[in-house]
Structures are given as structure tokens and as C-alpha cells.
Amino acid sequence: MITLNQLNSLSDQDAFSKLEECCVSKTWINNMVNSRPFSSEKQLIKTAATIWYGDCSVEDFKEAFTGHPKIGNIESLKEKFAHTAQWAGNEQAKVAEAKTETIEELAKANELYEVKFGYIFIVSASGKSASEMLSIINARLHHDVDDEIYVAMNEQHKITVIRLAKLIQGVSENADLSSHLTTHALDTSLGVPAKHMLITLKGIRSKQWKPISVGVTNSDGRISDVLPPGKHLTPGVYSMTFNTANYYKINNQKGFYPEVSIQFEVTDSSHYHIPLLINPFGYSTYRGS
């Protein structure tokens, strides 16, 4: 770990090497190096997002994806990017806890994903179990090729920010690493959080609803990283779809609504929280805080 002042003071070559631990896209790294000095950790995170979303192309996104192993296959990264292997292993730690059957299903899904999209499955794996990642990849396998790249690039930037926080001292404490958008699902029939519920955020692109992010609620019924830190939705109408059918299935319940889709309007950069209160025969929502 280094300080922000140390990053600012490094030679271009050394700064490139350090930032490559976070993301291997050369465009992103070079623009970050050239953006120094950073006045604060907050500016560092804001600049990282601005460059990723404003300066990088689809080819840059795909180059960044090469800096990750396939989920559950840490060894594949050791020779190519030895300096990122340990972080990748920590990020995928929960995979090792999974049952063999789940690992095998995840490996098969990864193969199908790579064949369809031409790059490995990218997901911010920190804190996610193998079964949760399996749910996410199975949902994303249904995306069109032209749409999935936008979901994958958001996941890539989540990982980049996590690694910046590991690289630069004080980032976690001094920069806002929260998501512009969060969600929370509660099962009011059982009086418990609705955990392991698949949720998809969509926005309008080319006059059609397109996926932006796919996640699974945690044990508290929340998804706190719907969007990467520094990424703000542009003003407009968005949709969050809750896969209630599968949630009822895994909880041995019979529900009337196979999915709940909530449309909402984003007007500014303030925080948006979209909660869902669900029971087998009804649901409600409101703008949370």
C-alpha cells in the first residue's frame, strides 16, 4: 500500500506499474498517470470513473478483462499478471467454500459465456458465494452480445475501485465509495430480508430497455454495489426488476407475481434507494434513503 502523495511522486513508469495492479487497460492507466497529481482520494476515484466511462472504448474494456482469471481458476492469472493474482484470489475466496456440484456448474456456465461473448465472465466477486455468482452468470447469459459489454464494464470498474482502495492508503476513509443506487428487498410474509433474490437494473438505450447491472441480494436483502463508485446515472427513467419467481421457489413458497418491475426517474446525483416490500400476493415500494 502507498500513499496518494507517493503515487503522485512516482515516475510515469512506476506509476503505470502500480496502477496496472488495479486495471490492465493501457488507455485507462496512461490517462490516470497523466492526470496526476491527484489533490485528494475523492478526486482519484472521480477521475478513475471519468476516464473509464469517458475515454475508454469497448476494446479497452476487453483489454481490462484479460487481467482477471476465470472464476475459480486463479492459476491462469499467475503467469500473465503475477502482481494481481493474490488480489484476484482474495476477491474470489468464497468460491472455495462451494460444493463441487456448484463449482462444476459455474465452470460450465463460464465456458458458455466465453463462447457467446468472446471474453471471460467479469463480476465483482468480493463477498459473493459461488451460488450467487452462478445465478448472476445464468441471468447474464441471456443478454445480447451488444448489451452484455455494458454490464461487464461496470463490474470491471467495481473491481478497479476495490483494488485502488487496496493500493492507496486512505481511499476507503476519505473517498465516497458508495453506489449512486442501492436496493433492499424485504419479505413481509415471513418478516425477514429477501436474501438471494436476483435483481436487474435496466436503462433505455436505442429506445429499448437494456441491462446495466445484475446482482443478488445478500443475507440482509440488500445490494449495496448496484453501480461502481463514481458512476452516476444520467437523468432519465430506469427500471429495476426483481426475480420473485426464483426467490419463492428456493423458499418453497408459491407466489402470484413471477417478477416485480419498478420504474423510477433519476433527476440528479443524489443517492437513490429502491426498496421492495414483497409477499406472495402483493408488493409495495417507495423512495428510500
Short mmCIF file of N, CA and C in Angstrom, two decimals, residues 40-196:
data_model
loop_
_atom_site.label_atom_id
_atom_site.label_comp_id
_atom_site.label_asym_id
_atom_site.label_seq_id
_atom_site.Cartn_x
_atom_site.Cartn_y
_atom_site.Cartn_z
N SER A 40 -6.78 14.76 -3.92
CA SER A 40 -7.41 14.03 -2.82
C SER A 40 -7.80 12.64 -3.29
N GLU A 41 -8.09 11.77 -2.34
CA GLU A 41 -8.57 10.43 -2.67
C GLU A 41 -9.92 10.52 -3.39
N LYS A 42 -10.72 11.50 -3.03
CA LYS A 42 -12.02 11.71 -3.70
C LYS A 42 -11.82 12.03 -5.18
N GLN A 43 -10.85 12.89 -5.48
CA GLN A 43 -10.58 13.22 -6.87
C GLN A 43 -10.04 12.01 -7.63
N LEU A 44 -9.23 11.20 -6.96
CA LEU A 44 -8.69 9.98 -7.57
C LEU A 44 -9.82 9.08 -8.05
N ILE A 45 -10.81 8.83 -7.18
CA ILE A 45 -11.93 7.94 -7.54
C ILE A 45 -12.79 8.56 -8.63
N LYS A 46 -13.02 9.86 -8.54
CA LYS A 46 -13.82 10.53 -9.57
C LYS A 46 -13.12 10.48 -10.93
N THR A 47 -11.81 10.71 -10.93
CA THR A 47 -11.05 10.68 -12.18
C THR A 47 -11.01 9.28 -12.77
N ALA A 48 -10.87 8.28 -11.90
CA ALA A 48 -10.84 6.89 -12.38
C ALA A 48 -12.12 6.56 -13.14
N ALA A 49 -13.27 7.01 -12.62
CA ALA A 49 -14.55 6.75 -13.29
C ALA A 49 -14.69 7.58 -14.56
N THR A 50 -14.28 8.84 -14.50
CA THR A 50 -14.39 9.71 -15.67
C THR A 50 -13.61 9.16 -16.84
N ILE A 51 -12.40 8.68 -16.58
CA ILE A 51 -11.57 8.11 -17.65
C ILE A 51 -12.18 6.82 -18.17
N TRP A 52 -12.63 5.96 -17.26
CA TRP A 52 -13.17 4.66 -17.66
C TRP A 52 -14.40 4.82 -18.55
N TYR A 53 -15.30 5.70 -18.14
CA TYR A 53 -16.56 5.85 -18.87
C TYR A 53 -16.49 6.87 -20.01
N GLY A 54 -15.52 7.77 -19.93
CA GLY A 54 -15.44 8.81 -20.95
C GLY A 54 -14.38 8.62 -22.01
N ASP A 55 -13.27 7.98 -21.64
CA ASP A 55 -12.13 7.88 -22.56
C ASP A 55 -11.89 6.48 -23.12
N CYS A 56 -12.42 5.46 -22.46
CA CYS A 56 -12.13 4.09 -22.86
C CYS A 56 -13.18 3.54 -23.83
N SER A 57 -12.72 2.72 -24.75
CA SER A 57 -13.58 2.11 -25.77
C SER A 57 -13.91 0.68 -25.40
N VAL A 58 -14.73 0.04 -26.21
CA VAL A 58 -15.06 -1.37 -26.00
C VAL A 58 -13.79 -2.21 -26.01
N GLU A 59 -12.86 -1.88 -26.88
CA GLU A 59 -11.60 -2.64 -26.93
C GLU A 59 -10.80 -2.46 -25.66
N ASP A 60 -10.85 -1.26 -25.09
CA ASP A 60 -10.17 -1.03 -23.81
C ASP A 60 -10.82 -1.85 -22.70
N PHE A 61 -12.16 -1.94 -22.72
CA PHE A 61 -12.86 -2.76 -21.73
C PHE A 61 -12.39 -4.22 -21.83
N LYS A 62 -12.35 -4.72 -23.06
CA LYS A 62 -11.96 -6.12 -23.26
C LYS A 62 -10.51 -6.35 -22.85
N GLU A 63 -9.65 -5.36 -23.09
CA GLU A 63 -8.26 -5.49 -22.64
C GLU A 63 -8.20 -5.59 -21.12
N ALA A 64 -9.03 -4.79 -20.44
CA ALA A 64 -9.05 -4.84 -18.98
C ALA A 64 -9.50 -6.20 -18.47
N PHE A 65 -10.41 -6.83 -19.19
CA PHE A 65 -10.92 -8.14 -18.76
C PHE A 65 -9.82 -9.20 -18.74
N THR A 66 -8.77 -9.01 -19.56
CA THR A 66 -7.70 -10.02 -19.60
C THR A 66 -6.89 -10.04 -18.31
N GLY A 67 -7.08 -9.05 -17.45
CA GLY A 67 -6.36 -9.02 -16.19
C GLY A 67 -7.01 -9.83 -15.09
N HIS A 68 -8.00 -10.64 -15.44
CA HIS A 68 -8.71 -11.45 -14.46
C HIS A 68 -8.68 -12.93 -14.85
N PRO A 69 -8.64 -13.80 -13.87
CA PRO A 69 -8.77 -15.23 -14.16
C PRO A 69 -10.23 -15.58 -14.34
N LYS A 70 -10.49 -16.73 -14.91
CA LYS A 70 -11.86 -17.23 -14.90
C LYS A 70 -12.24 -17.48 -13.44
N ILE A 71 -13.51 -17.30 -13.11
CA ILE A 71 -13.96 -17.51 -11.74
C ILE A 71 -13.58 -18.92 -11.30
N GLY A 72 -12.86 -19.00 -10.20
CA GLY A 72 -12.45 -20.29 -9.66
C GLY A 72 -11.15 -20.82 -10.26
N ASN A 73 -10.53 -20.05 -11.17
CA ASN A 73 -9.31 -20.52 -11.81
C ASN A 73 -8.20 -19.49 -11.63
N ILE A 74 -7.73 -19.35 -10.40
CA ILE A 74 -6.73 -18.35 -10.07
C ILE A 74 -5.38 -18.64 -10.75
N GLU A 75 -5.09 -19.92 -10.95
CA GLU A 75 -3.79 -20.29 -11.51
C GLU A 75 -3.55 -19.68 -12.88
N SER A 76 -4.63 -19.48 -13.65
CA SER A 76 -4.48 -18.97 -15.01
C SER A 76 -3.91 -17.56 -15.04
N LEU A 77 -4.00 -16.84 -13.93
CA LEU A 77 -3.53 -15.46 -13.90
C LEU A 77 -2.08 -15.33 -13.46
N LYS A 78 -1.55 -16.34 -12.80
CA LYS A 78 -0.25 -16.20 -12.15
C LYS A 78 0.87 -15.87 -13.13
N GLU A 79 0.88 -16.53 -14.28
CA GLU A 79 1.95 -16.30 -15.23
C GLU A 79 1.78 -14.99 -15.97
N LYS A 80 0.54 -14.63 -16.28
CA LYS A 80 0.30 -13.44 -17.11
C LYS A 80 0.40 -12.15 -16.32
N PHE A 81 -0.27 -12.12 -15.16
CA PHE A 81 -0.27 -10.92 -14.33
C PHE A 81 -0.02 -11.34 -12.88
N ALA A 82 1.20 -11.69 -12.58
CA ALA A 82 1.52 -12.24 -11.27
C ALA A 82 1.18 -11.26 -10.15
N HIS A 83 1.31 -9.95 -10.41
CA HIS A 83 1.08 -8.97 -9.35
C HIS A 83 -0.40 -8.79 -9.02
N THR A 84 -1.32 -9.31 -9.82
CA THR A 84 -2.75 -9.21 -9.50
C THR A 84 -3.31 -10.52 -8.98
N ALA A 85 -2.54 -11.59 -8.99
CA ALA A 85 -3.06 -12.91 -8.67
C ALA A 85 -3.56 -13.00 -7.23
N GLN A 86 -2.81 -12.42 -6.29
CA GLN A 86 -3.22 -12.52 -4.89
C GLN A 86 -4.54 -11.79 -4.65
N TRP A 87 -4.67 -10.59 -5.22
CA TRP A 87 -5.92 -9.85 -5.06
C TRP A 87 -7.08 -10.60 -5.68
N ALA A 88 -6.86 -11.19 -6.85
CA ALA A 88 -7.92 -11.96 -7.51
C ALA A 88 -8.34 -13.13 -6.65
N GLY A 89 -7.36 -13.77 -6.02
CA GLY A 89 -7.67 -14.90 -5.16
C GLY A 89 -8.52 -14.49 -3.98
N ASN A 90 -8.18 -13.36 -3.36
CA ASN A 90 -8.96 -12.86 -2.23
C ASN A 90 -10.37 -12.50 -2.65
N GLU A 91 -10.50 -11.91 -3.83
CA GLU A 91 -11.82 -11.48 -4.32
C GLU A 91 -12.73 -12.69 -4.59
N GLN A 92 -12.12 -13.81 -4.95
CA GLN A 92 -12.90 -14.99 -5.28
C GLN A 92 -12.88 -16.03 -4.15
N ALA A 93 -12.56 -15.60 -2.94
CA ALA A 93 -12.35 -16.53 -1.83
C ALA A 93 -13.55 -17.42 -1.56
N LYS A 94 -14.77 -16.89 -1.71
CA LYS A 94 -15.95 -17.67 -1.36
C LYS A 94 -16.21 -18.81 -2.33
N VAL A 95 -15.58 -18.78 -3.51
CA VAL A 95 -15.75 -19.88 -4.45
C VAL A 95 -15.22 -21.18 -3.85
N ALA A 96 -14.14 -21.07 -3.09
CA ALA A 96 -13.52 -22.26 -2.50
C ALA A 96 -14.42 -22.94 -1.47
N GLU A 97 -15.42 -22.19 -0.97
CA GLU A 97 -16.31 -22.76 0.04
C GLU A 97 -17.47 -23.53 -0.58
N ALA A 98 -17.61 -23.48 -1.90
CA ALA A 98 -18.79 -24.03 -2.56
C ALA A 98 -18.71 -25.54 -2.71
N LYS A 99 -19.88 -26.13 -2.93
CA LYS A 99 -19.95 -27.56 -3.20
C LYS A 99 -19.39 -27.84 -4.59
N THR A 100 -18.89 -29.04 -4.77
CA THR A 100 -18.30 -29.42 -6.06
C THR A 100 -19.29 -29.27 -7.19
N GLU A 101 -20.54 -29.62 -6.96
CA GLU A 101 -21.57 -29.52 -7.99
C GLU A 101 -21.75 -28.07 -8.45
N THR A 102 -21.74 -27.15 -7.49
CA THR A 102 -21.90 -25.74 -7.83
C THR A 102 -20.71 -25.24 -8.63
N ILE A 103 -19.51 -25.64 -8.21
CA ILE A 103 -18.30 -25.25 -8.94
C ILE A 103 -18.34 -25.77 -10.37
N GLU A 104 -18.77 -26.98 -10.55
CA GLU A 104 -18.85 -27.57 -11.89
C GLU A 104 -19.86 -26.81 -12.76
N GLU A 105 -20.99 -26.46 -12.17
CA GLU A 105 -21.99 -25.69 -12.92
C GLU A 105 -21.47 -24.31 -13.28
N LEU A 106 -20.73 -23.71 -12.35
CA LEU A 106 -20.16 -22.39 -12.60
C LEU A 106 -19.10 -22.46 -13.70
N ALA A 107 -18.29 -23.51 -13.69
CA ALA A 107 -17.28 -23.68 -14.72
C ALA A 107 -17.92 -23.85 -16.10
N LYS A 108 -18.99 -24.64 -16.16
CA LYS A 108 -19.70 -24.84 -17.42
C LYS A 108 -20.32 -23.54 -17.91
N ALA A 109 -20.92 -22.78 -17.01
CA ALA A 109 -21.52 -21.50 -17.39
C ALA A 109 -20.47 -20.53 -17.89
N ASN A 110 -19.28 -20.56 -17.27
CA ASN A 110 -18.18 -19.71 -17.72
C ASN A 110 -17.77 -20.04 -19.14
N GLU A 111 -17.73 -21.33 -19.47
CA GLU A 111 -17.39 -21.75 -20.82
C GLU A 111 -18.43 -21.25 -21.83
N LEU A 112 -19.70 -21.39 -21.48
CA LEU A 112 -20.77 -20.92 -22.36
C LEU A 112 -20.70 -19.41 -22.54
N TYR A 113 -20.39 -18.72 -21.47
CA TYR A 113 -20.29 -17.26 -21.51
C TYR A 113 -19.16 -16.82 -22.44
N GLU A 114 -17.99 -17.44 -22.30
CA GLU A 114 -16.84 -17.05 -23.11
C GLU A 114 -17.08 -17.35 -24.58
N VAL A 115 -17.73 -18.45 -24.88
CA VAL A 115 -18.05 -18.79 -26.27
C VAL A 115 -19.01 -17.76 -26.86
N LYS A 116 -20.01 -17.35 -26.08
CA LYS A 116 -21.02 -16.43 -26.60
C LYS A 116 -20.49 -15.01 -26.75
N PHE A 117 -19.76 -14.53 -25.72
CA PHE A 117 -19.39 -13.12 -25.71
C PHE A 117 -17.95 -12.84 -26.14
N GLY A 118 -17.08 -13.87 -26.13
CA GLY A 118 -15.72 -13.67 -26.60
C GLY A 118 -14.75 -13.18 -25.54
N TYR A 119 -15.17 -13.14 -24.29
CA TYR A 119 -14.30 -12.77 -23.17
C TYR A 119 -14.83 -13.47 -21.93
N ILE A 120 -13.99 -13.54 -20.90
CA ILE A 120 -14.38 -14.27 -19.70
C ILE A 120 -15.43 -13.50 -18.90
N PHE A 121 -16.15 -14.22 -18.07
CA PHE A 121 -17.18 -13.64 -17.22
C PHE A 121 -16.54 -12.74 -16.17
N ILE A 122 -16.93 -11.47 -16.19
CA ILE A 122 -16.40 -10.49 -15.25
C ILE A 122 -17.48 -10.14 -14.25
N VAL A 123 -17.16 -10.31 -12.96
CA VAL A 123 -18.09 -9.94 -11.90
C VAL A 123 -17.28 -9.52 -10.69
N SER A 124 -17.76 -8.51 -9.98
CA SER A 124 -17.13 -8.13 -8.73
C SER A 124 -17.46 -9.20 -7.71
N ALA A 125 -16.50 -10.10 -7.48
CA ALA A 125 -16.77 -11.33 -6.74
C ALA A 125 -16.66 -11.17 -5.23
N SER A 126 -16.14 -10.04 -4.75
CA SER A 126 -15.92 -9.87 -3.31
C SER A 126 -17.22 -10.06 -2.53
N GLY A 127 -17.18 -11.00 -1.59
CA GLY A 127 -18.33 -11.25 -0.73
C GLY A 127 -19.42 -12.11 -1.34
N LYS A 128 -19.27 -12.49 -2.60
CA LYS A 128 -20.31 -13.29 -3.26
C LYS A 128 -19.95 -14.77 -3.21
N SER A 129 -20.95 -15.60 -2.95
CA SER A 129 -20.74 -17.04 -2.95
C SER A 129 -20.78 -17.56 -4.38
N ALA A 130 -20.33 -18.79 -4.55
CA ALA A 130 -20.36 -19.41 -5.88
C ALA A 130 -21.79 -19.53 -6.39
N SER A 131 -22.73 -19.85 -5.51
CA SER A 131 -24.13 -20.00 -5.94
C SER A 131 -24.70 -18.66 -6.39
N GLU A 132 -24.30 -17.57 -5.71
CA GLU A 132 -24.76 -16.23 -6.12
C GLU A 132 -24.18 -15.86 -7.48
N MET A 133 -22.90 -16.16 -7.68
CA MET A 133 -22.29 -15.87 -8.97
C MET A 133 -22.89 -16.73 -10.08
N LEU A 134 -23.29 -17.95 -9.73
CA LEU A 134 -23.94 -18.82 -10.71
C LEU A 134 -25.27 -18.22 -11.14
N SER A 135 -26.03 -17.68 -10.19
CA SER A 135 -27.30 -17.03 -10.52
C SER A 135 -27.07 -15.83 -11.44
N ILE A 136 -26.03 -15.06 -11.14
CA ILE A 136 -25.74 -13.87 -11.93
C ILE A 136 -25.32 -14.23 -13.35
N ILE A 137 -24.41 -15.19 -13.49
CA ILE A 137 -23.94 -15.54 -14.83
C ILE A 137 -25.05 -16.17 -15.66
N ASN A 138 -25.91 -16.96 -15.04
CA ASN A 138 -27.02 -17.57 -15.79
C ASN A 138 -27.98 -16.51 -16.30
N ALA A 139 -28.16 -15.44 -15.53
CA ALA A 139 -29.02 -14.34 -15.98
C ALA A 139 -28.34 -13.58 -17.11
N ARG A 140 -27.06 -13.33 -16.97
CA ARG A 140 -26.35 -12.54 -17.98
C ARG A 140 -26.13 -13.31 -19.28
N LEU A 141 -26.17 -14.62 -19.24
CA LEU A 141 -26.06 -15.42 -20.46
C LEU A 141 -27.21 -15.15 -21.43
N HIS A 142 -28.31 -14.61 -20.92
CA HIS A 142 -29.47 -14.31 -21.77
C HIS A 142 -29.34 -12.95 -22.47
N HIS A 143 -28.32 -12.17 -22.11
CA HIS A 143 -28.16 -10.86 -22.72
C HIS A 143 -27.69 -10.95 -24.16
N ASP A 144 -28.03 -9.95 -24.95
CA ASP A 144 -27.46 -9.84 -26.29
C ASP A 144 -25.98 -9.49 -26.18
N VAL A 145 -25.21 -9.86 -27.20
CA VAL A 145 -23.77 -9.60 -27.20
C VAL A 145 -23.49 -8.10 -27.07
N ASP A 146 -24.26 -7.27 -27.76
CA ASP A 146 -24.03 -5.83 -27.73
C ASP A 146 -24.42 -5.20 -26.40
N ASP A 147 -25.24 -5.88 -25.62
CA ASP A 147 -25.69 -5.34 -24.34
C ASP A 147 -24.79 -5.76 -23.18
N GLU A 148 -24.29 -6.97 -23.22
CA GLU A 148 -23.55 -7.53 -22.08
C GLU A 148 -22.27 -6.76 -21.79
N ILE A 149 -21.64 -6.18 -22.81
CA ILE A 149 -20.39 -5.47 -22.60
C ILE A 149 -20.57 -4.32 -21.61
N TYR A 150 -21.76 -3.71 -21.60
CA TYR A 150 -22.02 -2.59 -20.70
C TYR A 150 -22.17 -3.06 -19.25
N VAL A 151 -22.70 -4.26 -19.07
CA VAL A 151 -22.80 -4.83 -17.73
C VAL A 151 -21.39 -5.22 -17.24
N ALA A 152 -20.63 -5.87 -18.12
CA ALA A 152 -19.29 -6.33 -17.76
C ALA A 152 -18.36 -5.16 -17.44
N MET A 153 -18.48 -4.07 -18.19
CA MET A 153 -17.59 -2.93 -17.94
C MET A 153 -17.89 -2.26 -16.61
N ASN A 154 -19.16 -2.29 -16.18
CA ASN A 154 -19.49 -1.78 -14.85
C ASN A 154 -18.90 -2.66 -13.76
N GLU A 155 -18.95 -3.98 -13.96
CA GLU A 155 -18.35 -4.89 -12.99
C GLU A 155 -16.85 -4.70 -12.93
N GLN A 156 -16.23 -4.49 -14.09
CA GLN A 156 -14.79 -4.24 -14.12
C GLN A 156 -14.44 -3.02 -13.28
N HIS A 157 -15.22 -1.95 -13.40
CA HIS A 157 -14.86 -0.75 -12.66
C HIS A 157 -15.09 -0.92 -11.17
N LYS A 158 -16.06 -1.73 -10.77
CA LYS A 158 -16.22 -2.04 -9.35
C LYS A 158 -14.93 -2.67 -8.81
N ILE A 159 -14.39 -3.61 -9.58
CA ILE A 159 -13.15 -4.29 -9.17
C ILE A 159 -11.99 -3.31 -9.13
N THR A 160 -11.91 -2.43 -10.13
CA THR A 160 -10.84 -1.43 -10.18
C THR A 160 -10.84 -0.58 -8.92
N VAL A 161 -12.02 -0.12 -8.50
CA VAL A 161 -12.10 0.74 -7.32
C VAL A 161 -11.73 -0.04 -6.05
N ILE A 162 -12.17 -1.28 -5.96
CA ILE A 162 -11.78 -2.12 -4.82
C ILE A 162 -10.26 -2.22 -4.73
N ARG A 163 -9.62 -2.38 -5.87
CA ARG A 163 -8.17 -2.52 -5.88
C ARG A 163 -7.46 -1.19 -5.63
N LEU A 164 -8.05 -0.08 -6.09
CA LEU A 164 -7.48 1.23 -5.76
C LEU A 164 -7.50 1.45 -4.25
N ALA A 165 -8.57 0.99 -3.60
CA ALA A 165 -8.67 1.13 -2.15
C ALA A 165 -7.63 0.26 -1.43
N LYS A 166 -7.24 -0.85 -2.07
CA LYS A 166 -6.19 -1.69 -1.51
C LYS A 166 -4.80 -1.11 -1.77
N LEU A 167 -4.67 -0.38 -2.88
CA LEU A 167 -3.38 0.16 -3.28
C LEU A 167 -3.05 1.47 -2.57
N ILE A 168 -4.05 2.36 -2.47
CA ILE A 168 -3.80 3.71 -1.97
C ILE A 168 -4.35 3.88 -0.56
N GLN A 169 -3.48 4.18 0.36
CA GLN A 169 -3.87 4.39 1.75
C GLN A 169 -4.84 5.57 1.86
N GLY A 170 -5.92 5.36 2.61
CA GLY A 170 -6.86 6.45 2.86
C GLY A 170 -8.02 6.53 1.90
N VAL A 171 -8.03 5.73 0.84
CA VAL A 171 -9.13 5.80 -0.12
C VAL A 171 -10.45 5.41 0.54
N SER A 172 -10.45 4.31 1.27
CA SER A 172 -11.69 3.84 1.92
C SER A 172 -12.23 4.85 2.91
N GLU A 173 -11.32 5.58 3.59
CA GLU A 173 -11.74 6.52 4.62
C GLU A 173 -12.12 7.89 4.06
N ASN A 174 -11.44 8.33 3.00
CA ASN A 174 -11.57 9.72 2.55
C ASN A 174 -12.33 9.91 1.25
N ALA A 175 -12.66 8.82 0.56
CA ALA A 175 -13.41 8.94 -0.69
C ALA A 175 -14.78 8.29 -0.53
N ASP A 176 -15.75 8.79 -1.27
CA ASP A 176 -17.10 8.22 -1.24
C ASP A 176 -17.13 7.00 -2.16
N LEU A 177 -17.19 5.82 -1.58
CA LEU A 177 -17.19 4.59 -2.37
C LEU A 177 -18.58 3.97 -2.45
N SER A 178 -19.59 4.75 -2.12
CA SER A 178 -20.96 4.23 -2.17
C SER A 178 -21.50 4.25 -3.60
N SER A 179 -22.53 3.46 -3.82
CA SER A 179 -23.19 3.39 -5.12
C SER A 179 -24.24 4.49 -5.23
N HIS A 180 -24.35 5.08 -6.40
CA HIS A 180 -25.39 6.08 -6.65
C HIS A 180 -26.78 5.49 -6.41
N LEU A 181 -26.90 4.19 -6.59
CA LEU A 181 -28.18 3.50 -6.48
C LEU A 181 -28.01 2.25 -5.63
N THR A 182 -28.92 2.03 -4.69
CA THR A 182 -28.92 0.82 -3.87
C THR A 182 -30.34 0.25 -3.83
N THR A 183 -30.46 -0.98 -3.34
CA THR A 183 -31.78 -1.61 -3.24
C THR A 183 -31.84 -2.51 -2.02
N HIS A 184 -33.06 -2.80 -1.59
CA HIS A 184 -33.29 -3.61 -0.40
C HIS A 184 -34.62 -4.32 -0.57
N ALA A 185 -34.64 -5.65 -0.43
CA ALA A 185 -35.87 -6.43 -0.56
C ALA A 185 -36.22 -7.07 0.77
N LEU A 186 -37.48 -6.90 1.20
CA LEU A 186 -37.97 -7.46 2.46
C LEU A 186 -39.18 -8.34 2.21
N ASP A 187 -39.17 -9.54 2.79
CA ASP A 187 -40.30 -10.46 2.68
C ASP A 187 -41.21 -10.20 3.88
N THR A 188 -42.32 -9.47 3.64
CA THR A 188 -43.21 -9.10 4.75
C THR A 188 -44.06 -10.27 5.22
N SER A 189 -44.18 -11.33 4.42
CA SER A 189 -44.96 -12.50 4.86
C SER A 189 -44.20 -13.31 5.90
N LEU A 190 -42.87 -13.27 5.83
CA LEU A 190 -42.04 -14.00 6.78
C LEU A 190 -41.38 -13.08 7.80
N GLY A 191 -41.40 -11.78 7.52
CA GLY A 191 -40.77 -10.83 8.41
C GLY A 191 -39.25 -10.91 8.40
N VAL A 192 -38.68 -11.21 7.21
CA VAL A 192 -37.24 -11.36 7.09
C VAL A 192 -36.76 -10.68 5.80
N PRO A 193 -35.45 -10.39 5.70
CA PRO A 193 -34.91 -9.89 4.44
C PRO A 193 -35.08 -10.93 3.34
N ALA A 194 -35.34 -10.48 2.13
CA ALA A 194 -35.47 -11.38 0.98
C ALA A 194 -34.07 -11.61 0.40
N LYS A 195 -33.34 -12.58 0.96
CA LYS A 195 -31.99 -12.84 0.50
C LYS A 195 -31.99 -13.74 -0.72
N HIS A 196 -30.89 -13.66 -1.49
CA HIS A 196 -30.67 -14.47 -2.70
C HIS A 196 -31.70 -14.17 -3.78
#
